[in-house]
CSV table of C-alpha atoms and ligand atoms in Angstrom, one decimal:
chain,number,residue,atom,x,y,z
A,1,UNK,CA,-9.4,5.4,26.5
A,2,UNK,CA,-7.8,8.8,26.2
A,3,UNK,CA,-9.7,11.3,24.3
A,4,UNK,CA,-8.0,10.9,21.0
A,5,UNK,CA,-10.2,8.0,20.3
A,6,UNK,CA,-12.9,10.9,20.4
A,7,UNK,CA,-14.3,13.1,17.7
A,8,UNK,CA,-11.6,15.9,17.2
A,9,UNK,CA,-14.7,18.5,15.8
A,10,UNK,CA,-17.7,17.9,13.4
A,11,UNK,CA,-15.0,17.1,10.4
A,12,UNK,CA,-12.3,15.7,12.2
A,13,UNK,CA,-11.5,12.2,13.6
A,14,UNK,CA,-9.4,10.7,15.6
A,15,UNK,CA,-10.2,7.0,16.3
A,16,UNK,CA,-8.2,3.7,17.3
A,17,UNK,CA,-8.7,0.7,15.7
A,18,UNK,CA,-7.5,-2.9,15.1
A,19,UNK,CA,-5.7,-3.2,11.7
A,20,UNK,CA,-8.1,-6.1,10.1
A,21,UNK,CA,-5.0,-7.2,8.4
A,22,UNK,CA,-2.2,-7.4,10.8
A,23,UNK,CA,-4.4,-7.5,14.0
A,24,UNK,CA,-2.3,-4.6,15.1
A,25,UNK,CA,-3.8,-0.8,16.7
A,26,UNK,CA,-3.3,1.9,14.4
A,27,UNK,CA,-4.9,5.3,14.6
A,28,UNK,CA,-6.9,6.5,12.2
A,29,UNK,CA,-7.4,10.4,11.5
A,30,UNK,CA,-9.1,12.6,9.3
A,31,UNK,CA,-9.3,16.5,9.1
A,32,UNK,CA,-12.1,18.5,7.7
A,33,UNK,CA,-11.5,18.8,4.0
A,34,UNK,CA,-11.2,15.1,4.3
A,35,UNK,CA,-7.9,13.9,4.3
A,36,UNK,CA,-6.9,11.1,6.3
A,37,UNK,CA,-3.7,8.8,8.2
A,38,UNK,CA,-3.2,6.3,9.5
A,39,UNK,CA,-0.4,5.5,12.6
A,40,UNK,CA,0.4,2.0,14.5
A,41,UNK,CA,1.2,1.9,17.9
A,42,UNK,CA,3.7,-0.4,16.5
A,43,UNK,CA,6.7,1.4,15.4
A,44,UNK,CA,4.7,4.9,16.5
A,45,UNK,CA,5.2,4.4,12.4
A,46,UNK,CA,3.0,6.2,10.0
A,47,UNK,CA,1.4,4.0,7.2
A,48,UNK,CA,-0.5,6.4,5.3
A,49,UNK,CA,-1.5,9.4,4.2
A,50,UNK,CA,-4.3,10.3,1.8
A,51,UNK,CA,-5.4,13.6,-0.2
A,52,UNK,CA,-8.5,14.6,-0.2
A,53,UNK,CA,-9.4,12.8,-2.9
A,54,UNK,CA,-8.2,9.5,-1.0
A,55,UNK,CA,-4.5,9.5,-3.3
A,56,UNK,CA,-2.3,7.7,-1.3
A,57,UNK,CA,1.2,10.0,-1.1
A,58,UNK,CA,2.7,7.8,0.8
A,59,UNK,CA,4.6,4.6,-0.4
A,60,UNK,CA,3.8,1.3,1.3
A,61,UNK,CA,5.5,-1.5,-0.3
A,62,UNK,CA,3.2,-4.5,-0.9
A,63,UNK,CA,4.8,-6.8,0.7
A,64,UNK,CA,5.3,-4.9,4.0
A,65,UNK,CA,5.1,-7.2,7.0
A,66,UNK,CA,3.1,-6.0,9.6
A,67,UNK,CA,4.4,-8.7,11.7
A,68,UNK,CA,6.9,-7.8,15.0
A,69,UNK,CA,9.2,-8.2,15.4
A,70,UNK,CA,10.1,-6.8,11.6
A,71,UNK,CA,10.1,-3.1,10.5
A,72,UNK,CA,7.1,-2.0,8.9
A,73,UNK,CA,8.7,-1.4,4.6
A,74,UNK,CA,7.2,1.9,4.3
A,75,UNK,CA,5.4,4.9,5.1
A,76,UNK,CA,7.2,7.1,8.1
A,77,UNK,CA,9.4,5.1,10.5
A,78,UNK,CA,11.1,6.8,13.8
A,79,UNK,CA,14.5,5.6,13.3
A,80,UNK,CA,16.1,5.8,17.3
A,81,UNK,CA,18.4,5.9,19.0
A,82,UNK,CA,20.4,5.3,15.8
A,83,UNK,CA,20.4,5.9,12.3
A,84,UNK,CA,22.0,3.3,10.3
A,85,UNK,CA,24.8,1.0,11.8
A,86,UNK,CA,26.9,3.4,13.9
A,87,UNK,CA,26.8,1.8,17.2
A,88,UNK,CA,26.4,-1.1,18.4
A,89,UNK,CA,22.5,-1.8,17.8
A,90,UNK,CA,20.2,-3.3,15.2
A,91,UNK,CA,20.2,-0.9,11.9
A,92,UNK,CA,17.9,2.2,12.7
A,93,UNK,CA,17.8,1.5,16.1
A,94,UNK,CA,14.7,-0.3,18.1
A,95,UNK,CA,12.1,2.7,18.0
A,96,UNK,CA,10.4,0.9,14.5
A,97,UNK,CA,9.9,-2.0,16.2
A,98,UNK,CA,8.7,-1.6,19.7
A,99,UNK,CA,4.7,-1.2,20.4
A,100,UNK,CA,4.7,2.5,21.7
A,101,UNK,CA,1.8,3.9,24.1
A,102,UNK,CA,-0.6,6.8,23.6
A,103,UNK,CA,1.1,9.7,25.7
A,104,UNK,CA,-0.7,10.7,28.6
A,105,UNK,CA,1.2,13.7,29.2
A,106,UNK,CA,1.8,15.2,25.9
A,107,UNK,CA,2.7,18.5,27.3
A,108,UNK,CA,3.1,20.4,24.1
A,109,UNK,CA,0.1,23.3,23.3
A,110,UNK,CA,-3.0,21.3,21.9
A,111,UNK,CA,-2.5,21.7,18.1
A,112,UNK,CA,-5.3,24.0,16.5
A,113,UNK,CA,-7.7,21.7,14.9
A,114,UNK,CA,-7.2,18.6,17.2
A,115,UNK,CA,-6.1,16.2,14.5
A,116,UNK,CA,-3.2,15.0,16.4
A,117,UNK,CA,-2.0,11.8,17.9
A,118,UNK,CA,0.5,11.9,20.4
A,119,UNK,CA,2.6,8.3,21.1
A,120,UNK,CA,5.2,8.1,23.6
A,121,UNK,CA,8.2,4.6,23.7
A,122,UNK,CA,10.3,4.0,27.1
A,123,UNK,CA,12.6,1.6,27.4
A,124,UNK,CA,12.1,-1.6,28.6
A,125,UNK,CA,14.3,-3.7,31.0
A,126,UNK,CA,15.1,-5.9,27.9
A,127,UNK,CA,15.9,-2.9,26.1
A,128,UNK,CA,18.0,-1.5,28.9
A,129,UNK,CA,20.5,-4.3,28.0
A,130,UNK,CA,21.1,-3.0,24.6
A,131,UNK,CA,20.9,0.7,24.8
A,132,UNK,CA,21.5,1.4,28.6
A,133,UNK,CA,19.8,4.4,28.9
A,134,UNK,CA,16.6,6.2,30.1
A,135,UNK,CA,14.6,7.9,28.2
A,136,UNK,CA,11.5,9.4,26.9
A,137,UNK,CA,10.5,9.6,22.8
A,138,UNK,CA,7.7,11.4,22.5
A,139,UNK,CA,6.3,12.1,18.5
A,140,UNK,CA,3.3,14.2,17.8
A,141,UNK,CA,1.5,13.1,14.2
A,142,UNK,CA,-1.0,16.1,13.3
A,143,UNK,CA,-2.6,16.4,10.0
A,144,UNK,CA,-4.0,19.6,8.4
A,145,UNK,CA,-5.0,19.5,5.3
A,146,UNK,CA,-2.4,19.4,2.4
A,147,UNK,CA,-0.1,19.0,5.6
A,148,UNK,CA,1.6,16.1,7.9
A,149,UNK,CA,3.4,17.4,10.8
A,150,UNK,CA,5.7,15.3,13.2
A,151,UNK,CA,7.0,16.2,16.3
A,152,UNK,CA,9.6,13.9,17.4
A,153,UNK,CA,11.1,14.5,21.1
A,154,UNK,CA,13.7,13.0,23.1
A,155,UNK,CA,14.2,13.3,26.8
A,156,UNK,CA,16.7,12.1,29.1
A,157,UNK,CA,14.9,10.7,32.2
A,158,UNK,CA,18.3,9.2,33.4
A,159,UNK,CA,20.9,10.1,35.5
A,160,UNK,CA,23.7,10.8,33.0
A,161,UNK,CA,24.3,12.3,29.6
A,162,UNK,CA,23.2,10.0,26.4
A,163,UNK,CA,23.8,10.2,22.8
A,164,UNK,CA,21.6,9.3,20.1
A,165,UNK,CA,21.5,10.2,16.2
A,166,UNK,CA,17.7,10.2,14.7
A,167,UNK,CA,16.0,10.0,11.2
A,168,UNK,CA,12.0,10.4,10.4
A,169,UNK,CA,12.4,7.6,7.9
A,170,UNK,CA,9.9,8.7,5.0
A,171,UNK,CA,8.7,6.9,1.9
A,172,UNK,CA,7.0,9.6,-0.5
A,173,UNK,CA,5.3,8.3,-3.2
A,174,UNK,CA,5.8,8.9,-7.1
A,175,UNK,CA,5.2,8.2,-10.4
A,176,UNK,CA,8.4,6.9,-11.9
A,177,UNK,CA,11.3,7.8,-10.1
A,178,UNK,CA,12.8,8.4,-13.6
A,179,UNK,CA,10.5,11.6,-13.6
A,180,UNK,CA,11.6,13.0,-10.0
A,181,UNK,CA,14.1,15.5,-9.3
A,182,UNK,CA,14.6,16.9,-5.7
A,183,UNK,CA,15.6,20.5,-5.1
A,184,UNK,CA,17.4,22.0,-2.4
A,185,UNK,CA,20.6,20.2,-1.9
A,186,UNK,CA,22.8,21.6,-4.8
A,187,UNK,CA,26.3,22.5,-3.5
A,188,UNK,CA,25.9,21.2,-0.4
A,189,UNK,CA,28.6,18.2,0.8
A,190,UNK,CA,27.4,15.0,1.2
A,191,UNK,CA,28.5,11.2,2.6
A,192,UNK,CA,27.8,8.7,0.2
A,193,UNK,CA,26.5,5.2,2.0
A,194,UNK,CA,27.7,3.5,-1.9
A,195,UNK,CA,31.4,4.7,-1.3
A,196,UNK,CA,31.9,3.9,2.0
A,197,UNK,CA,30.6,7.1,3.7
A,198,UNK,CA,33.3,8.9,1.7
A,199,UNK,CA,32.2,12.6,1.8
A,200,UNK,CA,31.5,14.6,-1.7
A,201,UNK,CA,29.8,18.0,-3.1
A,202,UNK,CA,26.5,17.9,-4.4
A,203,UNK,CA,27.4,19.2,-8.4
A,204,UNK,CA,23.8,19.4,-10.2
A,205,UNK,CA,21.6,21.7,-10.3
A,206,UNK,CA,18.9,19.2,-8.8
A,207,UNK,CA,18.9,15.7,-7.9
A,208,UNK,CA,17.9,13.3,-10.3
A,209,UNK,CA,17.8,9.6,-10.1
A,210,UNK,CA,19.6,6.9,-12.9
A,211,UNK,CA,20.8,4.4,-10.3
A,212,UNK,CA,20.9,3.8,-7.1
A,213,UNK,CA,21.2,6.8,-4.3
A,214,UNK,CA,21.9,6.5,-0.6
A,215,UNK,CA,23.2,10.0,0.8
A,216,UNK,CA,23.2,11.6,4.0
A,217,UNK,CA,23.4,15.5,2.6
A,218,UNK,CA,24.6,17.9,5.6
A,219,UNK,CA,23.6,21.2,6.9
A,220,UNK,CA,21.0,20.9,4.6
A,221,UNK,CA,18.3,24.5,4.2
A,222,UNK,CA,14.8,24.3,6.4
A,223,UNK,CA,12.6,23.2,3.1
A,224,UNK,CA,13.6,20.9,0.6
A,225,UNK,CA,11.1,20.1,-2.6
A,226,UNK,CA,10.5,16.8,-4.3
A,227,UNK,CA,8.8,17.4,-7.7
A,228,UNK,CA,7.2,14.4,-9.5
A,229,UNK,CA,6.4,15.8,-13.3
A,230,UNK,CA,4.2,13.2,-14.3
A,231,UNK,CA,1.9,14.2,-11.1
A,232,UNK,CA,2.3,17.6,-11.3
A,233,UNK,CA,2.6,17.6,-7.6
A,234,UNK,CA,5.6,18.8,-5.6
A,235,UNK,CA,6.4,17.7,-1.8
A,236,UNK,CA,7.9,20.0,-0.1
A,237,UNK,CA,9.6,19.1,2.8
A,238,UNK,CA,10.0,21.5,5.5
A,239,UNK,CA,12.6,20.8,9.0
A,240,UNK,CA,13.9,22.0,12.1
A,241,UNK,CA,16.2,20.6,14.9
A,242,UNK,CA,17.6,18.0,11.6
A,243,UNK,CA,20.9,19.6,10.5
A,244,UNK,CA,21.1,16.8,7.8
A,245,UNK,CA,18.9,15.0,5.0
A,246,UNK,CA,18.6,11.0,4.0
A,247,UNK,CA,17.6,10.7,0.0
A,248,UNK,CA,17.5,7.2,-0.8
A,249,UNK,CA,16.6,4.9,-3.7
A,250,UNK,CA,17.3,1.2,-3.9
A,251,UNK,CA,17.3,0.7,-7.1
A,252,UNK,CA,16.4,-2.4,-9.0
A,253,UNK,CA,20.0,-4.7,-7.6
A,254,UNK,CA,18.7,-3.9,-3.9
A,255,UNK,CA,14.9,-4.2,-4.6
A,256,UNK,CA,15.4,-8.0,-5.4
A,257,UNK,CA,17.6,-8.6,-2.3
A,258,UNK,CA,14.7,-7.0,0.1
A,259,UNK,CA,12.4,-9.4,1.0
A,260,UNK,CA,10.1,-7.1,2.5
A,261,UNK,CA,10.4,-5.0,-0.6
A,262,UNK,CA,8.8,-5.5,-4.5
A,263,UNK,CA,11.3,-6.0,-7.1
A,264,UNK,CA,10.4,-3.0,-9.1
A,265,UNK,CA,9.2,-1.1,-6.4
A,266,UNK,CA,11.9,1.3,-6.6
A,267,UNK,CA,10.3,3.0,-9.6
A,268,UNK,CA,7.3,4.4,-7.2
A,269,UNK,CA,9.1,5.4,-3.9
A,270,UNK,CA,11.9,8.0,-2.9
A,271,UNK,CA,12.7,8.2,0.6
A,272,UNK,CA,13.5,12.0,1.9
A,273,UNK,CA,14.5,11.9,5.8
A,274,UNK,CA,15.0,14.9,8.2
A,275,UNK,CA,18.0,13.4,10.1
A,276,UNK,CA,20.7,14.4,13.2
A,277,UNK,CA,23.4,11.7,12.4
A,278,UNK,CA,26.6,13.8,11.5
A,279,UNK,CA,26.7,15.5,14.6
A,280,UNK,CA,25.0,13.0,17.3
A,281,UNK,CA,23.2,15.1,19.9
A,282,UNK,CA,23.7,14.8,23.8
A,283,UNK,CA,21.2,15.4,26.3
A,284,UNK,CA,22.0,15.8,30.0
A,285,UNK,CA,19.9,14.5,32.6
A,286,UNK,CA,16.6,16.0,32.5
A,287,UNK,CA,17.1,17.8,29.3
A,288,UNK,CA,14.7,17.7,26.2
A,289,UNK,CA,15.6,17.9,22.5
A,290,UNK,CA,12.8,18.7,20.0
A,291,UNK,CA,12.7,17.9,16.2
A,292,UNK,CA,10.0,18.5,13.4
A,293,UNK,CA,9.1,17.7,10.1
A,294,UNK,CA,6.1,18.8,8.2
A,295,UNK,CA,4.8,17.3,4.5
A,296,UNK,CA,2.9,19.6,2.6
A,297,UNK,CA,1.8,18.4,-1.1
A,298,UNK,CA,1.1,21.0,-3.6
A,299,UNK,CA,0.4,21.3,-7.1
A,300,UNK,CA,3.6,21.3,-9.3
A,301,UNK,CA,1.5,24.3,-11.5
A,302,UNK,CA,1.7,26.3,-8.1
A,303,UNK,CA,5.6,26.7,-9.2
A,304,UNK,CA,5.6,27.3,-12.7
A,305,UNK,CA,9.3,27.1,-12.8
A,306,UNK,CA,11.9,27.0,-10.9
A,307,UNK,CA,11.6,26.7,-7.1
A,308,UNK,CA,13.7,28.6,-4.3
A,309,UNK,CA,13.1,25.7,-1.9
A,310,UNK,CA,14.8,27.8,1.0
A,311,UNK,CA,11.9,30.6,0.5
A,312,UNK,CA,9.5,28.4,-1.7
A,313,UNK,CA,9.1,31.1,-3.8
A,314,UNK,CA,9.5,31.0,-7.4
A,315,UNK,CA,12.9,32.2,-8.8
A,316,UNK,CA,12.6,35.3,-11.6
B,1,TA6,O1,17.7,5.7,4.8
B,1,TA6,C1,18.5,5.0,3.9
B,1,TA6,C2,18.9,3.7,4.5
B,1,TA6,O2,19.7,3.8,5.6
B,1,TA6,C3,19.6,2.9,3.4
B,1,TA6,O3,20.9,2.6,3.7
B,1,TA6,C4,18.7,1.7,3.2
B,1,TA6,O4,19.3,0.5,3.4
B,1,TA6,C5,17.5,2.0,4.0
B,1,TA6,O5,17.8,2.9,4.9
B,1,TA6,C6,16.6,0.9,4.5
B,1,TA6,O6,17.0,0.3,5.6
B,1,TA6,P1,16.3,-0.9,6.3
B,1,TA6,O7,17.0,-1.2,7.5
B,1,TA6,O8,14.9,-0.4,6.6
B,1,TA6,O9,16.3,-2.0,5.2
C-alpha cells in the first residue's frame, strides 16, 4: 500500500477502507481541526465532506446506488471526457463510473499538510472502443480545514491530438433551496439545457431558485458564492483552468423521474460545477492540461452584506 493509507501527521489521516455498505474502497481523510472526506476509488468520486463539527456540506441523495456500473447520485463526480451529451458517449462521459487507481506518480509538489489523495483512471482496451484515445486523468483531493481542493489533470499519452470537455460535478448541500441565492454570475450569458441550449444573459442581481435551473454560465469570474440564509453559511466556490460554470436544480417534475434521486430531494441540493464545455480543450501528444477547484465554507455573518464574489470582499 502506498503511503496515503499512512498517518498524514499527529491530526491528520489518510486511510483506505472498504465501504461496509457498498463493499466498495473509499478513502477516508481527516485534517487537524477535525474535518473529514471521504473518496471511492470508484468514480475517483467524492462522497463527503464534513465540518468540524461532523455537518455534512455535501449532498448525497438517499437513494444513491453505490452499485457499478451506475453513477454514484451525489457528492463530487469527475465528469470525462464529456460533459453532458455532446459526443457520442454515455452522458458525463465514463470517468464516474470506472474504478480509478491510487497514482503512483503523482508528480505535483506534496501539498502542505499531507491531507491529500491522489487517484489516477487510464483507459482500458474496452474503453478504447468508445473514446479511442490515450490518456492520463489524474485528480488530487486535499482537505484543509474549512477547505476541499481538487486538482483535476488530463494528459495525452497518445500519439495524436484529443479533445475532451470536463465538469467537477458538485452537489453542495442546503437548507431549502427556496432560501439560496448564488452570487457571481449576474450579466454574464448563459446556455440554457431547458431551452434547447439556446444562449441568454443572466438579468438578476443574483440567482435564485422558483423552478427548475440547468445552465451552463460562460466565462464565468475565478470565485463564485452560494449563500444558504437559513445556515448562515456561504460556499464559496473558487476556479481556475474552468472558463464556464454548471448551476443545476432538478426540481420536483425531474426528482420523481430519477430513480437514483428522492422525490423532494431537490429542496436540499444545488449543484455548482467548474466546467470546460463551451470551448472543448485539445491536448497534443504529450501535453498536460491542469484544472482546480477549491470549496471553502464560511459563515454567512463573515459577509454582513453584500459579497464581491470576484474579490470576496464585502461591497460598501
Ligand atoms: O450538471 C447538470 C446536468 O448535466 C443536468 O442536465 C442534469 O441532468 C444533471 O447533470 C444530472 O445528470 P445525470 O446524468 O447524473 O443524471
Amino acid at each position: 500500500m502506498s503511503n496515503q493509507s499512512q498517518p498524514a501527521s499527529a491530526n491528520s489521516m489518510v486511510e483506505m477502507v472498504m465501504d461496509s455498505t457498498s463493499g466498495l474502497q473509499k478513502f477516508k481523510l481527516r485534517e487537524p481541526k477535525g474535518s473529514s472526506a471521504e473518496i471511492f476509488l470508484y468514480g475517483g468520486q467524492v462522497t463527503s465532506w464534513k465540518n468540524e463539527r461532523g455537518e455534512e456540506l455535501l449532498f448525497m441523495s438517499s437513494k444513491a446506488a453505490f452499485k457499478p456500473p451506475n453513477p454514484i447520485r451525489g457528492g463530487i463526480a469527475i465528469c470525462y471526457p464529456q460533459f453532458s451529451n455532446m459526443g457520442s458517449l454515455d452522458k458525463h462521459g465514463f470517468a464516474r463510473n470506472r474504478v480509478w487507481s491510487i497514482d503512483p506518480n503523482p508528480s505535483l509538489p506534496p501539498s502542505k499538510d499531507n491531507t491529500v489523495v491522489n487517484l489516477l483512471l487510464k483507459p482500458t482496451n474496452e474503453d478504447m472502443k468508445i473514446w479511442p484515445h490515450s490518456f492520463e486523468l489524474r485528480l488530487r483531493v486535499t482537505l484543509e480545514a474549512g477547505k476541499l481542493q481538487l486538482t483535476p489533470r488530463v494528459r495525452n499519452t497518445d500519439s495524436k491530438p484529443f479533445t475532451f470537455t470536463l465538469a467537477v460535478h458538485t452537489y453542495l448541500s442546503v437548507s431549502d433551496i427556496s432560501d439560496v441565492r448564488v452570487e457571481g454570475l449576474e450579466t454574464l450569458d448563459y446556455f440554457d439545457n431547458l431551452l434547447d441550449q439556446k444562449r441568454f444573459t443572466e438579468q438578476g442581481d443574483s440567482l435564485t431558485f422558483d423552478s427548475e435551473v440547468d445552465r451552463v454560465y460562460l466565462s464565468t469570474p475565478a470565485s463564485l458564492a452560494l449563500i444558504d440564509h437559513e445556515k448562515k453559511r456561504t460556499f464559496v466556490i473558487r476556479k481556475s483552468g474552468f472558463p464556464d460554470a454548471v448551476v443545476w436544480n432538478p426540481w420536483d417534475k425531474k426528482s420523481k423521474a430519477m430513480v437514483d434521486f428522492g422525490d423532494d430531494e431537490y429542496m436540499r441540493m444545488v449543484s455548482i460545477e467548474a466546467a470546460a464545455v463551451e470551448k472543448p480543450i485539445t491536448l497534443k501528444p504529450g501535453e498536460e492540461w491542469t484544472g482546480y477547484q477549491e470549496l471553502e465554507v464560511v459563515s454567512s455573518s463573515y459577509f454582513s452584506g453584500q459579497m464581491d464574489p470576484v474579490n470576496l470582499k464585502v461591497k460598501s
